[in-house]
Amino acid sequence: MAIVLGIESSCDETAAALVTAQGEIVAQRIASQDAEHAPYGGVVPEIAARAHADRLAPMIEAVMQDAGLELSDLDAIAATAGPGLIGGVMVGLVSAKALAMAGDVPLIAINHLEGHALSPRLADRDLEFPYALLLVSGGHCQILRVDGVGQYRRLATTIDDALGEAFDKTAKILGLGYPGGPAVEKLALEGDAAAVPLPRPLVGSGEPHFSFAGLKSAVLRAKESGQYADADIAASFQQAAIDCIEDRLRVSLDAMGEVGSLVVAGGVAANRSVRASLEALAEAHGMRFVAPPLALCTDNAAMIAWAGVERLGSGQSDPLDVAARPRWPLDPDAEPVRGAGYKA
Ligand code: KG4
Ligand code: ZN
């Protein structure tokens, strides 16, 4: 049975995992760098790269030992080759290249976003193409139509901040620390989502793109006004974000043509209120709703190994001189959008 080693190091999680062609996660390790970055309220690229370099090799050794495998037993080594913080990406990709060369095993360079995009098929082996994908993480906020491995049509992206970034900044404004998403979600449970009037940027616009910079500024003004309880701000922010997602998704679904399932992936997919609203939206559209378990939503190596399994299945691998890419859009044909902080 084919087995693929996956390596992830594009942001602040160092991870290694072994996944079979049947979608069994045989072994996995993951180390978060939250403690290292917490004093800065966000990920510091240089600290991240060093932490990946310290941790990755022993972690790969550990998963291989857990599974009782030698390098030569692997069918492929899949590593994130971008997009992401380039120092960290290099650590993972160079390690993968060295192991591929030493074990004479094919190398597969994975787009991190493709890892997220295909992870729901690892979680749910019945999920078939095509599906609508909402990809919401710290660095990305996109709506895609997924027609197959390597076949992605981007309908929407953010013209400024990603949704996870908006959660993280809201957390920072409220003094909740890093990472912000889970902290905002927890505090929101105690608040009134109607208490603070906040904008819903781009809601009602005919193009399905996202914008969260104005919402973030409004959160800052609400906090500085001293008029509102932090829990009410958190709850109102989360509701505003959810209203944006629902509206933008409706526009995208209308433009995308027939798809059977609505799928959510990326770190923000861990948010239970976001999930609940998406589930209701899918039901209203007569679609299946698929969300990977929480551990597969945030960055992990099993999704990278799985993307490797999918690529291997379609006969693909990469040369050992494949380059790491700080930017790497899933849909290179997507129309560029206006906005200063446009993210591919
Ligand atoms: O996919 P991910 O682990 O890394 C990136 O590729 O960005 O996503 C991390 C992002 C962070 O912005 C984090 O605050 C957000 O996902 N996040 C959440 C939750 N858990 C993680 N946002 C809202 N609610 C959560 N429960
Ligand atoms: Zn990610």
mmCIF file of C-alpha atoms in Angstrom, residues 122-326:
data_model
loop_
_atom_site.group_PDB
_atom_site.id
_atom_site.type_symbol
_atom_site.label_atom_id
_atom_site.label_comp_id
_atom_site.label_asym_id
_atom_site.label_seq_id
_atom_site.Cartn_x
_atom_site.Cartn_y
_atom_site.Cartn_z
ATOM 1 C CA LEU A 122 -8.853 12.946 3.551
ATOM 2 C CA ALA A 123 -11.461 13.504 6.247
ATOM 3 C CA ASP A 124 -14.371 12.304 4.124
ATOM 4 C CA ARG A 125 -13.455 9.685 1.552
ATOM 5 C CA ASP A 126 -16.896 10.027 -0.089
ATOM 6 C CA LEU A 127 -16.354 13.687 -0.996
ATOM 7 C CA GLU A 128 -16.305 13.910 -4.772
ATOM 8 C CA PHE A 129 -15.332 16.679 -7.187
ATOM 9 C CA PRO A 130 -16.556 19.257 -7.971
ATOM 10 C CA TYR A 131 -17.113 21.122 -4.689
ATOM 11 C CA ALA A 132 -17.284 24.705 -3.505
ATOM 12 C CA LEU A 133 -14.446 25.509 -1.123
ATOM 13 C CA LEU A 134 -14.269 28.309 1.420
ATOM 14 C CA LEU A 135 -10.593 28.564 2.387
ATOM 15 C CA VAL A 136 -10.223 30.740 5.461
ATOM 16 C CA SER A 137 -6.909 30.884 7.296
ATOM 17 C CA GLY A 138 -4.472 33.382 8.759
ATOM 18 C CA GLY A 139 -3.017 34.215 5.366
ATOM 19 C CA HIS A 140 -5.843 33.413 2.953
ATOM 20 C CA CYS A 141 -9.493 34.057 2.415
ATOM 21 C CA GLN A 142 -10.785 32.609 -0.834
ATOM 22 C CA ILE A 143 -13.757 30.912 -2.423
ATOM 23 C CA LEU A 144 -12.850 28.306 -5.037
ATOM 24 C CA ARG A 145 -14.548 25.787 -7.241
ATOM 25 C CA VAL A 146 -12.526 22.562 -6.978
ATOM 26 C CA ASP A 147 -12.946 20.398 -10.081
ATOM 27 C CA GLY A 148 -10.117 17.950 -9.466
ATOM 28 C CA VAL A 149 -6.524 17.649 -8.272
ATOM 29 C CA GLY A 150 -4.774 20.743 -9.648
ATOM 30 C CA GLN A 151 -8.031 22.157 -11.035
ATOM 31 C CA TYR A 152 -9.078 25.180 -9.031
ATOM 32 C CA ARG A 153 -11.126 28.180 -10.121
ATOM 33 C CA ARG A 154 -10.899 31.120 -7.735
ATOM 34 C CA LEU A 155 -14.076 33.161 -7.563
ATOM 35 C CA ALA A 156 -13.257 35.347 -4.583
ATOM 36 C CA THR A 157 -10.331 36.541 -2.526
ATOM 37 C CA THR A 158 -9.702 39.311 -0.002
ATOM 38 C CA ILE A 159 -8.741 42.784 -1.106
ATOM 39 C CA ASP A 160 -6.955 43.413 2.206
ATOM 40 C CA ASP A 161 -6.856 41.184 5.314
ATOM 41 C CA ALA A 162 -7.553 37.466 5.535
ATOM 42 C CA LEU A 163 -10.310 36.389 7.919
ATOM 43 C CA GLY A 164 -7.924 34.651 10.347
ATOM 44 C CA GLU A 165 -5.837 37.823 10.362
ATOM 45 C CA ALA A 166 -8.963 39.811 11.305
ATOM 46 C CA PHE A 167 -9.594 37.384 14.192
ATOM 47 C CA ASP A 168 -5.948 37.704 15.273
ATOM 48 C CA LYS A 169 -6.028 41.518 15.127
ATOM 49 C CA THR A 170 -9.314 41.650 17.028
ATOM 50 C CA ALA A 171 -7.721 39.449 19.685
ATOM 51 C CA LYS A 172 -4.752 41.796 19.861
ATOM 52 C CA ILE A 173 -7.014 44.860 20.221
ATOM 53 C CA LEU A 174 -8.896 43.095 23.034
ATOM 54 C CA GLY A 175 -5.629 42.018 24.677
ATOM 55 C CA LEU A 176 -6.377 38.315 24.231
ATOM 56 C CA GLY A 177 -2.946 37.292 22.986
ATOM 57 C CA TYR A 178 -1.879 35.051 20.131
ATOM 58 C CA PRO A 179 -3.199 32.984 18.381
ATOM 59 C CA GLY A 180 -6.319 35.059 18.409
ATOM 60 C CA GLY A 181 -9.023 33.025 16.677
ATOM 61 C CA PRO A 182 -9.766 30.513 19.429
ATOM 62 C CA ALA A 183 -9.579 33.263 22.107
ATOM 63 C CA VAL A 184 -12.072 35.491 20.267
ATOM 64 C CA GLU A 185 -14.396 32.529 19.741
ATOM 65 C CA LYS A 186 -14.304 31.690 23.445
ATOM 66 C CA LEU A 187 -14.926 35.265 24.603
ATOM 67 C CA ALA A 188 -17.722 35.706 22.023
ATOM 68 C CA LEU A 189 -19.691 32.951 23.785
ATOM 69 C CA GLU A 190 -20.178 35.330 26.723
ATOM 70 C CA GLY A 191 -21.115 38.369 24.629
ATOM 71 C CA ASP A 192 -24.096 39.874 22.813
ATOM 72 C CA ALA A 193 -23.566 39.776 19.024
ATOM 73 C CA ALA A 194 -25.989 42.682 18.518
ATOM 74 C CA ALA A 195 -24.402 44.976 21.125
ATOM 75 C CA VAL A 196 -21.811 46.742 18.967
ATOM 76 C CA PRO A 197 -22.728 48.235 15.574
ATOM 77 C CA LEU A 198 -20.002 47.075 13.176
ATOM 78 C CA PRO A 199 -19.729 47.299 9.365
ATOM 79 C CA ARG A 200 -20.096 44.356 6.975
ATOM 80 C CA PRO A 201 -17.585 45.393 4.282
ATOM 81 C CA LEU A 202 -18.577 44.589 0.665
ATOM 82 C CA VAL A 203 -21.838 42.916 1.696
ATOM 83 C CA GLY A 204 -24.291 43.489 -1.152
ATOM 84 C CA SER A 205 -21.555 43.948 -3.758
ATOM 85 C CA GLY A 206 -22.035 41.963 -6.965
ATOM 86 C CA GLU A 207 -18.442 40.736 -6.969
ATOM 87 C CA PRO A 208 -17.895 38.065 -4.322
ATOM 88 C CA HIS A 209 -14.624 39.386 -2.826
ATOM 89 C CA PHE A 210 -13.879 39.949 0.874
ATOM 90 C CA SER A 211 -12.576 42.923 2.833
ATOM 91 C CA PHE A 212 -11.878 42.955 6.559
ATOM 92 C CA ALA A 213 -9.653 46.015 7.097
ATOM 93 C CA GLY A 214 -12.625 48.330 7.789
ATOM 94 C CA LEU A 215 -14.133 45.844 10.210
ATOM 95 C CA LYS A 216 -10.849 45.642 12.104
ATOM 96 C CA SER A 217 -10.651 49.460 12.359
ATOM 97 C CA ALA A 218 -14.245 49.562 13.615
ATOM 98 C CA VAL A 219 -13.341 47.004 16.301
ATOM 99 C CA LEU A 220 -10.448 49.248 17.354
ATOM 100 C CA ARG A 221 -12.741 52.294 17.562
ATOM 101 C CA ALA A 222 -15.315 50.326 19.573
ATOM 102 C CA LYS A 223 -12.640 49.253 22.047
ATOM 103 C CA GLU A 224 -11.176 52.768 22.319
ATOM 104 C CA SER A 225 -14.615 54.286 22.913
ATOM 105 C CA GLY A 226 -14.723 52.468 26.247
ATOM 106 C CA GLN A 227 -18.481 52.011 25.697
ATOM 107 C CA TYR A 228 -18.601 48.270 25.226
ATOM 108 C CA ALA A 229 -17.679 45.112 27.100
ATOM 109 C CA ASP A 230 -14.899 43.096 25.450
ATOM 110 C CA ALA A 231 -17.156 40.027 25.176
ATOM 111 C CA ASP A 232 -19.765 42.100 23.295
ATOM 112 C CA ILE A 233 -17.093 43.377 20.909
ATOM 113 C CA ALA A 234 -15.838 39.825 20.309
ATOM 114 C CA ALA A 235 -19.356 38.487 19.697
ATOM 115 C CA SER A 236 -20.310 41.407 17.434
ATOM 116 C CA PHE A 237 -17.087 41.059 15.446
ATOM 117 C CA GLN A 238 -17.614 37.336 14.968
ATOM 118 C CA GLN A 239 -21.203 37.903 13.822
ATOM 119 C CA ALA A 240 -20.122 40.620 11.371
ATOM 120 C CA ALA A 241 -17.487 38.241 9.950
ATOM 121 C CA ILE A 242 -20.052 35.455 9.597
ATOM 122 C CA ASP A 243 -22.514 37.797 7.847
ATOM 123 C CA CYS A 244 -19.739 38.702 5.372
ATOM 124 C CA ILE A 245 -18.921 35.042 4.695
ATOM 125 C CA GLU A 246 -22.570 34.112 4.144
ATOM 126 C CA ASP A 247 -23.200 36.993 1.741
ATOM 127 C CA ARG A 248 -19.984 36.484 -0.240
ATOM 128 C CA LEU A 249 -20.627 32.746 -0.466
ATOM 129 C CA ARG A 250 -24.149 33.273 -1.808
ATOM 130 C CA VAL A 251 -22.804 35.464 -4.610
ATOM 131 C CA SER A 252 -20.046 32.934 -5.389
ATOM 132 C CA LEU A 253 -22.359 29.931 -5.385
ATOM 133 C CA ASP A 254 -24.635 31.676 -7.887
ATOM 134 C CA ALA A 255 -21.646 32.281 -10.189
ATOM 135 C CA MET A 256 -19.991 28.880 -9.845
ATOM 136 C CA GLY A 257 -22.453 26.486 -11.490
ATOM 137 C CA GLU A 258 -23.607 23.152 -10.130
ATOM 138 C CA VAL A 259 -21.578 21.666 -7.248
ATOM 139 C CA GLY A 260 -22.796 19.070 -4.786
ATOM 140 C CA SER A 261 -20.938 20.043 -1.624
ATOM 141 C CA LEU A 262 -19.887 23.094 0.335
ATOM 142 C CA VAL A 263 -16.522 22.509 1.966
ATOM 143 C CA VAL A 264 -14.669 24.660 4.485
ATOM 144 C CA ALA A 265 -10.932 24.444 5.173
ATOM 145 C CA GLY A 266 -8.172 26.467 6.834
ATOM 146 C CA GLY A 267 -7.691 27.519 10.442
ATOM 147 C CA VAL A 268 -10.871 29.591 10.771
ATOM 148 C CA ALA A 269 -12.849 26.447 9.877
ATOM 149 C CA ALA A 270 -12.126 25.435 13.482
ATOM 150 C CA ASN A 271 -14.634 28.110 14.608
ATOM 151 C CA ARG A 272 -17.883 26.462 15.692
ATOM 152 C CA SER A 273 -20.115 29.464 14.950
ATOM 153 C CA VAL A 274 -18.629 29.776 11.457
ATOM 154 C CA ARG A 275 -19.243 26.072 10.890
ATOM 155 C CA ALA A 276 -22.838 26.296 12.104
ATOM 156 C CA SER A 277 -23.626 29.172 9.742
ATOM 157 C CA LEU A 278 -22.045 27.345 6.797
ATOM 158 C CA GLU A 279 -23.950 24.195 7.602
ATOM 159 C CA ALA A 280 -27.221 26.145 7.500
ATOM 160 C CA LEU A 281 -26.228 27.861 4.255
ATOM 161 C CA ALA A 282 -25.374 24.520 2.626
ATOM 162 C CA GLU A 283 -28.698 23.073 3.724
ATOM 163 C CA ALA A 284 -30.563 26.061 2.283
ATOM 164 C CA HIS A 285 -28.798 25.466 -1.047
ATOM 165 C CA GLY A 286 -29.469 21.717 -0.990
ATOM 166 C CA MET A 287 -25.750 21.000 -0.707
ATOM 167 C CA ARG A 288 -23.802 18.603 1.482
ATOM 168 C CA PHE A 289 -21.648 20.370 4.070
ATOM 169 C CA VAL A 290 -18.191 18.950 4.718
ATOM 170 C CA ALA A 291 -15.721 20.265 7.291
ATOM 171 C CA PRO A 292 -12.580 18.408 8.295
ATOM 172 C CA PRO A 293 -12.097 17.642 12.011
ATOM 173 C CA LEU A 294 -10.486 20.531 13.892
ATOM 174 C CA ALA A 295 -6.980 19.017 13.850
ATOM 175 C CA LEU A 296 -7.082 18.880 10.040
ATOM 176 C CA CYS A 297 -8.365 22.477 9.713
ATOM 177 C CA THR A 298 -5.347 24.249 11.138
ATOM 178 C CA ASP A 299 -1.918 23.736 9.589
ATOM 179 C CA ASN A 300 -0.771 20.118 9.720
ATOM 180 C CA ALA A 301 1.351 17.670 7.751
ATOM 181 C CA ALA A 302 -1.317 15.012 7.159
ATOM 182 C CA MET A 303 -3.019 17.323 4.653
ATOM 183 C CA ILE A 304 0.322 17.821 2.859
ATOM 184 C CA ALA A 305 0.952 14.059 2.767
ATOM 185 C CA TRP A 306 -2.616 13.574 1.500
ATOM 186 C CA ALA A 307 -2.154 16.156 -1.282
ATOM 187 C CA GLY A 308 0.983 14.121 -2.118
ATOM 188 C CA VAL A 309 -1.109 10.926 -2.261
ATOM 189 C CA GLU A 310 -3.579 12.641 -4.599
ATOM 190 C CA ARG A 311 -0.797 13.974 -6.852
ATOM 191 C CA LEU A 312 1.028 10.636 -6.842
ATOM 192 C CA GLY A 313 -2.273 9.016 -7.846
ATOM 193 C CA SER A 314 -2.333 11.184 -10.950
ATOM 194 C CA GLY A 315 1.282 10.268 -11.736
ATOM 195 C CA GLN A 316 2.893 13.541 -10.672
ATOM 196 C CA SER A 317 6.208 14.256 -8.961
ATOM 197 C CA ASP A 318 8.752 17.095 -9.075
ATOM 198 C CA PRO A 319 12.465 17.458 -9.903
ATOM 199 C CA LEU A 320 14.876 17.888 -6.979
ATOM 200 C CA ASP A 321 15.647 21.468 -8.037
ATOM 201 C CA VAL A 322 12.024 22.608 -7.649
ATOM 202 C CA ALA A 323 11.953 26.100 -6.098
ATOM 203 C CA ALA A 324 10.326 27.317 -2.895
ATOM 204 C CA ARG A 325 7.722 29.999 -3.641
ATOM 205 C CA PRO A 326 6.671 32.739 -1.198
#
